[in-house]
Coordinates of C-alpha atoms in Angstrom, one line a residue:
M1 CA -20.3 -62.0 29.1
S2 CA -18.3 -60.0 31.7
D3 CA -19.7 -58.3 34.8
E4 CA -18.9 -55.0 33.1
F5 CA -21.1 -55.9 30.1
Y6 CA -24.1 -56.5 32.3
I7 CA -23.5 -53.4 34.5
K8 CA -23.4 -51.3 31.3
R9 CA -26.7 -52.9 30.3
C10 CA -28.1 -51.8 33.7
L11 CA -27.1 -48.2 32.9
E12 CA -28.8 -48.4 29.5
L13 CA -32.0 -49.5 31.3
A14 CA -31.6 -47.0 34.1
A15 CA -31.4 -44.1 31.6
L16 CA -35.0 -44.9 30.5
G17 CA -36.1 -43.4 33.8
S18 CA -34.3 -40.1 33.2
G19 CA -36.5 -37.2 34.4
Q20 CA -39.0 -39.4 36.1
V21 CA -37.5 -40.8 39.3
S22 CA -35.9 -37.8 41.1
P23 CA -35.0 -37.5 43.9
N24 CA -34.3 -41.2 43.7
P25 CA -31.4 -42.4 41.6
M26 CA -31.7 -44.0 38.2
V27 CA -31.3 -47.7 38.5
G28 CA -31.4 -50.7 36.2
C29 CA -31.3 -54.4 37.0
V30 CA -30.4 -57.4 34.8
I31 CA -30.9 -61.0 36.0
V32 CA -28.8 -63.7 34.4
A33 CA -29.0 -67.5 34.6
N34 CA -27.0 -70.0 32.5
N35 CA -25.3 -67.1 30.7
Q36 CA -28.6 -65.8 29.5
I37 CA -30.6 -62.7 30.5
I38 CA -33.8 -64.0 32.0
G39 CA -35.2 -60.7 33.2
E40 CA -34.6 -56.9 33.1
G41 CA -36.2 -53.9 34.8
Y42 CA -35.6 -50.3 35.8
H43 CA -37.0 -47.7 38.1
Q44 CA -39.6 -46.1 36.0
Q45 CA -41.4 -43.6 38.1
Y46 CA -40.8 -42.0 41.6
G47 CA -42.9 -43.7 44.2
Q48 CA -43.3 -46.9 42.1
A49 CA -41.4 -50.2 42.0
H50 CA -37.6 -50.1 41.9
A51 CA -35.5 -51.8 39.3
E52 CA -35.1 -55.1 41.2
P53 CA -38.8 -55.9 41.7
N54 CA -39.5 -55.0 38.0
A55 CA -36.7 -57.4 36.9
V56 CA -37.9 -60.2 39.2
K57 CA -41.4 -59.7 38.0
A58 CA -40.2 -60.1 34.4
V59 CA -38.7 -63.5 35.3
L60 CA -41.9 -64.6 37.1
D61 CA -44.1 -63.5 34.2
K62 CA -41.9 -65.1 31.5
Y63 CA -41.0 -68.4 33.1
G64 CA -43.9 -69.2 35.4
E65 CA -43.3 -72.4 37.4
Q66 CA -39.7 -72.5 36.3
A67 CA -39.0 -69.0 37.6
E68 CA -38.2 -69.8 41.2
S69 CA -35.6 -72.5 40.4
L70 CA -34.0 -70.2 37.8
L71 CA -33.8 -67.3 40.3
K72 CA -32.0 -69.6 42.8
Q73 CA -29.2 -70.1 40.3
A74 CA -29.2 -66.6 39.0
T75 CA -27.0 -63.5 39.3
A76 CA -28.6 -60.1 39.6
Y77 CA -26.7 -57.1 38.2
V78 CA -27.6 -53.6 39.5
N79 CA -25.8 -50.3 39.1
L80 CA -26.6 -49.2 42.7
E81 CA -26.7 -51.1 45.9
P82 CA -30.2 -52.6 46.5
C83 CA -32.1 -50.6 49.1
A84 CA -32.4 -51.9 52.7
H85 CA -35.1 -49.6 54.1
F86 CA -38.8 -49.1 53.8
G87 CA -39.5 -46.0 51.8
K88 CA -42.2 -45.6 49.2
T89 CA -41.6 -49.3 48.4
P90 CA -40.3 -52.3 50.4
P91 CA -36.5 -53.1 50.6
C92 CA -35.1 -54.5 47.3
A93 CA -32.4 -56.4 49.3
D94 CA -35.2 -58.4 51.1
L95 CA -36.8 -59.3 47.7
L96 CA -33.5 -60.8 46.4
V97 CA -33.0 -62.7 49.7
K98 CA -36.6 -64.0 49.5
H99 CA -35.9 -65.5 46.0
Q100 CA -32.5 -66.9 47.1
L101 CA -30.5 -65.5 44.3
K102 CA -27.0 -67.0 44.1
K103 CA -25.0 -63.8 43.5
V104 CA -25.5 -60.0 43.2
V105 CA -23.1 -57.7 41.3
I106 CA -23.2 -54.0 42.1
G107 CA -21.9 -50.9 40.5
N108 CA -22.0 -48.3 43.3
R109 CA -22.5 -48.6 47.1
D110 CA -25.5 -46.3 47.9
P111 CA -24.3 -43.2 49.9
F112 CA -27.8 -42.7 51.4
S113 CA -27.7 -43.2 55.2
G114 CA -30.7 -45.5 55.1
V115 CA -28.8 -47.9 52.8
D116 CA -25.0 -47.3 52.7
G117 CA -23.8 -50.9 53.0
K118 CA -26.9 -52.2 54.7
G119 CA -28.2 -53.7 51.5
I120 CA -24.9 -55.5 50.9
A121 CA -24.9 -56.7 54.5
K122 CA -28.4 -58.2 54.2
L123 CA -27.4 -60.1 51.0
K124 CA -24.2 -61.4 52.5
N125 CA -25.9 -62.5 55.7
A126 CA -28.3 -64.5 53.6
G127 CA -25.4 -66.4 52.0
I128 CA -25.6 -64.5 48.7
V129 CA -22.2 -63.8 47.0
V130 CA -21.8 -60.0 46.6
V131 CA -19.4 -58.3 44.2
S132 CA -19.4 -54.5 44.3
G133 CA -17.5 -51.6 42.7
V134 CA -17.9 -52.8 39.1
L135 CA -17.5 -49.8 36.8
D136 CA -17.7 -47.7 40.0
A137 CA -16.6 -44.4 38.4
E138 CA -18.9 -44.8 35.4
C139 CA -21.9 -45.6 37.6
R140 CA -21.1 -42.7 39.9
H141 CA -21.0 -40.2 37.0
F142 CA -24.2 -41.6 35.7
N143 CA -26.0 -40.8 39.0
R144 CA -24.0 -37.7 39.8
R145 CA -27.1 -35.7 40.6
F146 CA -28.1 -38.2 43.3
F147 CA -24.6 -38.4 44.7
T148 CA -24.3 -34.6 44.9
R149 CA -27.6 -34.2 46.7
I150 CA -26.8 -36.9 49.2
Q151 CA -23.1 -36.1 49.8
Q152 CA -23.1 -32.3 49.5
Q153 CA -26.7 -31.5 50.7
R154 CA -27.5 -29.5 47.6
P155 CA -28.7 -30.0 44.0
Y156 CA -26.5 -30.7 41.0
V157 CA -26.0 -27.3 39.4
I158 CA -25.8 -26.8 35.6
L159 CA -25.0 -23.4 34.3
K160 CA -26.2 -22.7 30.7
W161 CA -25.8 -19.7 28.4
A162 CA -25.2 -18.6 24.8
E163 CA -22.6 -16.1 23.8
T164 CA -21.5 -14.5 20.5
A165 CA -18.2 -15.5 18.8
N166 CA -16.6 -12.4 20.4
G167 CA -17.9 -13.1 23.9
Y168 CA -21.1 -11.1 24.3
F169 CA -24.0 -12.5 26.4
A170 CA -26.8 -9.9 26.0
T171 CA -27.5 -6.5 24.5
N172 CA -26.6 -3.3 26.3
D173 CA -30.1 -1.8 25.9
G174 CA -32.0 -4.6 27.5
H175 CA -33.7 -5.8 24.3
Q176 CA -34.0 -9.5 23.6
K177 CA -31.8 -10.7 20.8
W178 CA -31.3 -14.4 20.0
I179 CA -27.7 -15.7 19.9
S180 CA -28.0 -19.4 19.4
G181 CA -29.9 -21.2 16.7
A182 CA -33.0 -23.5 16.5
L183 CA -31.1 -26.8 17.1
A184 CA -29.5 -25.4 20.2
K185 CA -32.9 -24.3 21.5
R186 CA -34.3 -27.8 20.9
L187 CA -31.4 -29.4 22.7
A188 CA -31.9 -27.0 25.6
H189 CA -35.6 -28.1 25.8
Q190 CA -34.4 -31.7 25.9
W191 CA -32.2 -30.8 28.9
R192 CA -35.2 -29.3 30.7
T193 CA -36.9 -32.7 30.6
E194 CA -33.9 -34.3 32.3
E195 CA -33.5 -31.9 35.2
D196 CA -35.8 -31.1 38.1
A197 CA -35.8 -27.3 37.9
I198 CA -34.7 -24.2 35.9
L199 CA -33.7 -20.9 37.4
I200 CA -33.6 -17.3 36.1
G201 CA -33.5 -13.8 37.6
K202 CA -35.9 -10.9 37.5
Q203 CA -34.2 -9.1 34.5
T204 CA -34.3 -12.2 32.3
A205 CA -37.9 -12.7 33.2
I206 CA -38.9 -9.1 32.3
I207 CA -36.8 -8.8 29.1
D208 CA -37.3 -12.2 27.6
N209 CA -40.7 -13.2 29.2
P210 CA -39.7 -16.9 28.8
R211 CA -42.0 -19.9 29.5
L212 CA -39.2 -22.1 30.7
T213 CA -41.1 -25.2 29.5
S214 CA -40.0 -28.2 27.4
R215 CA -42.4 -27.6 24.6
E216 CA -40.0 -28.5 21.8
W217 CA -39.1 -31.9 23.3
P218 CA -41.4 -34.7 24.7
G219 CA -41.2 -35.0 28.4
K220 CA -42.0 -33.2 31.6
N221 CA -41.6 -29.5 32.3
P222 CA -39.1 -28.5 35.0
I223 CA -40.1 -26.6 38.1
R224 CA -39.6 -22.9 37.2
L225 CA -37.6 -20.9 39.7
L226 CA -37.5 -17.1 39.7
I227 CA -35.4 -14.8 41.8
D228 CA -37.5 -11.6 42.2
K229 CA -36.5 -9.9 45.4
N230 CA -39.3 -7.2 45.4
L231 CA -41.9 -9.1 43.2
Q232 CA -41.4 -6.8 40.3
V233 CA -42.1 -9.3 37.5
P234 CA -45.7 -8.6 36.3
Q235 CA -48.2 -11.4 36.8
S236 CA -49.0 -11.2 33.1
N237 CA -45.6 -12.8 32.6
H238 CA -45.5 -16.4 31.2
L239 CA -44.0 -17.6 34.4
Y240 CA -47.3 -17.0 36.1
N241 CA -49.2 -19.3 33.8
D242 CA -50.3 -22.9 34.8
E243 CA -47.9 -24.8 32.5
A244 CA -45.5 -25.7 35.4
K245 CA -45.0 -25.3 39.1
T246 CA -43.3 -22.0 39.7
I247 CA -41.3 -21.0 42.8
I248 CA -40.5 -17.3 43.4
F249 CA -37.7 -16.5 45.8
N250 CA -38.4 -13.0 47.3
E251 CA -38.1 -10.8 50.4
V252 CA -41.8 -10.0 50.6
K253 CA -43.9 -13.0 51.4
T254 CA -44.4 -16.8 51.7
D255 CA -47.6 -17.9 50.1
V256 CA -49.1 -20.4 47.7
A257 CA -51.5 -19.3 44.9
G258 CA -52.4 -22.3 42.7
N259 CA -49.1 -23.5 41.1
I260 CA -47.2 -20.3 42.2
H261 CA -45.2 -20.8 45.4
Y262 CA -43.7 -17.7 47.0
I263 CA -40.7 -18.4 49.3
Q264 CA -39.5 -15.5 51.4
M265 CA -35.8 -15.1 52.1
E266 CA -34.0 -12.6 54.3
D267 CA -31.0 -10.5 53.0
M268 CA -31.0 -11.9 49.5
H269 CA -28.0 -9.8 48.7
F270 CA -25.9 -12.0 51.0
Y271 CA -24.9 -15.6 50.0
L272 CA -27.8 -15.9 47.6
P273 CA -26.4 -19.0 45.7
Q274 CA -25.9 -20.9 49.0
K275 CA -29.3 -19.9 50.3
I276 CA -31.1 -21.1 47.1
A277 CA -29.1 -24.3 46.9
F278 CA -30.0 -25.2 50.5
Q279 CA -33.6 -24.3 50.0
L280 CA -33.8 -26.6 46.9
Y281 CA -32.1 -29.4 48.8
L282 CA -34.8 -29.1 51.5
M283 CA -37.4 -29.3 48.7
D284 CA -35.8 -32.5 47.3
V285 CA -34.8 -30.7 44.1
Q286 CA -32.0 -32.9 42.8
S287 CA -30.8 -30.8 39.9
V288 CA -31.2 -27.3 38.5
I289 CA -30.3 -25.5 35.3
I290 CA -29.4 -21.9 35.8
E291 CA -30.1 -19.8 32.6
G292 CA -29.3 -16.3 33.8
G293 CA -29.0 -13.5 33.6
A294 CA -25.4 -12.5 33.7
Q295 CA -25.4 -11.5 37.4
I296 CA -27.0 -14.7 38.6
L297 CA -24.6 -16.8 36.6
K298 CA -21.7 -14.7 37.9
Q299 CA -22.8 -15.2 41.5
F300 CA -22.9 -19.0 41.2
L301 CA -19.5 -19.0 39.4
E302 CA -17.9 -16.8 42.1
A303 CA -19.3 -19.0 44.9
G304 CA -17.9 -22.1 43.1
L305 CA -21.5 -23.4 43.4
W306 CA -21.7 -25.2 40.1
D307 CA -20.9 -28.6 38.7
E308 CA -21.3 -28.3 35.0
A309 CA -21.5 -25.5 32.5
R310 CA -23.0 -25.8 29.0
V311 CA -22.0 -22.8 26.8
F312 CA -23.3 -22.3 23.2
T313 CA -21.0 -20.1 21.1
S314 CA -22.5 -18.6 18.0
S315 CA -20.7 -18.0 14.7
T316 CA -21.9 -14.4 14.7
S317 CA -20.3 -11.4 16.4
W318 CA -21.8 -8.2 17.8
N319 CA -20.2 -4.8 18.0
E320 CA -21.1 -4.3 21.6
G321 CA -23.0 -5.9 24.5
I322 CA -22.8 -7.3 28.0
A323 CA -19.8 -9.6 28.4
S324 CA -20.3 -13.3 29.0
P325 CA -19.5 -14.9 32.3
V326 CA -16.0 -16.0 32.7
I327 CA -15.8 -19.8 33.3
N328 CA -12.9 -21.4 35.1
G329 CA -13.4 -25.1 34.7
N330 CA -12.2 -28.2 32.9
L331 CA -13.3 -28.3 29.3
Q332 CA -14.8 -31.7 29.0
E333 CA -16.3 -31.8 25.5
Q334 CA -16.9 -29.6 22.4
V335 CA -19.5 -30.5 19.8
Q336 CA -21.1 -28.7 16.9
V337 CA -24.9 -28.1 17.2
G338 CA -26.1 -26.6 13.9
N339 CA -24.2 -23.3 13.5
D340 CA -23.3 -23.2 17.2
K341 CA -20.5 -24.7 19.1
L342 CA -21.4 -26.4 22.5
S343 CA -18.7 -26.4 25.1
I344 CA -19.2 -28.4 28.3
Y345 CA -17.1 -27.6 31.4
I346 CA -16.8 -29.5 34.6
N347 CA -16.0 -27.9 38.0
D348 CA -13.2 -30.2 39.2
L349 CA -13.3 -28.6 42.6
N350 CA -16.7 -30.1 43.3
K351 CA -15.9 -33.7 42.2

């Protein structure tokens, strides 16, 4: 099998950690000896063992006394450079050196300053053959949230909304009216399990009274983010319940009350997207879905502070309403989701 085959297998394994390892990257590891996979592992949970220790453990558990000799003739495949620093866990590069693997094949070099070539150097200095850059673009896209946080000091920003067939986003009179169907809603709940946080503004909170949880898909709830400058959303709102951590950006106070975290900001009418993005970066929030309302989405679009937009278009039309945000991005994909069409746009300027 080719190096590309095994790196693709690393990505399949790594994806099993989706939603569980942030702010770490998703990483999978495959160990091959005599053209056979002898061990596999992936990073399963933030703060716990990385992919390489889990793969090595699989070899040790399966092969017992034979394991050490097998590892000395083995090649380890990993979609991201093995770490070289002590964090929540010991350096993975040191573990591969300890077991004297013959070769290590890597997808991406790790851009994090604590690694960034240091893992590769440790392996090479120990006499291990290192090949890097295998499926580099594919691996980078896979961990695009991690790369964005490290290289741009902000979270990966996903805009999401639904619009009618003739381009309306919400009603004029402020009453809630569903646009997309049940399948679109379920898919949106799946997305919530995959991202760190979800953001809405005051008007959306008051009109829709959403829970912003992942109740229609198994997995974790995202951190709920609310922009409420003067704390006008009533505390009877669902966002104040204990189903998920909630952060409220406001100009009134900084405080913590149970799972509700108030973060005070100055002059929220100036550079709000940039301020929120930087605050989330400081809090190790690696990705955020922005669900509205129209003004919040428009601000992030105008600031160019978005990476991906997911837009559901209904088959129904309205006579009037608030116009949908105007997206200026590269249309990447269109798929049918029930009666709705999902369009996914990429902001090429942030690549």
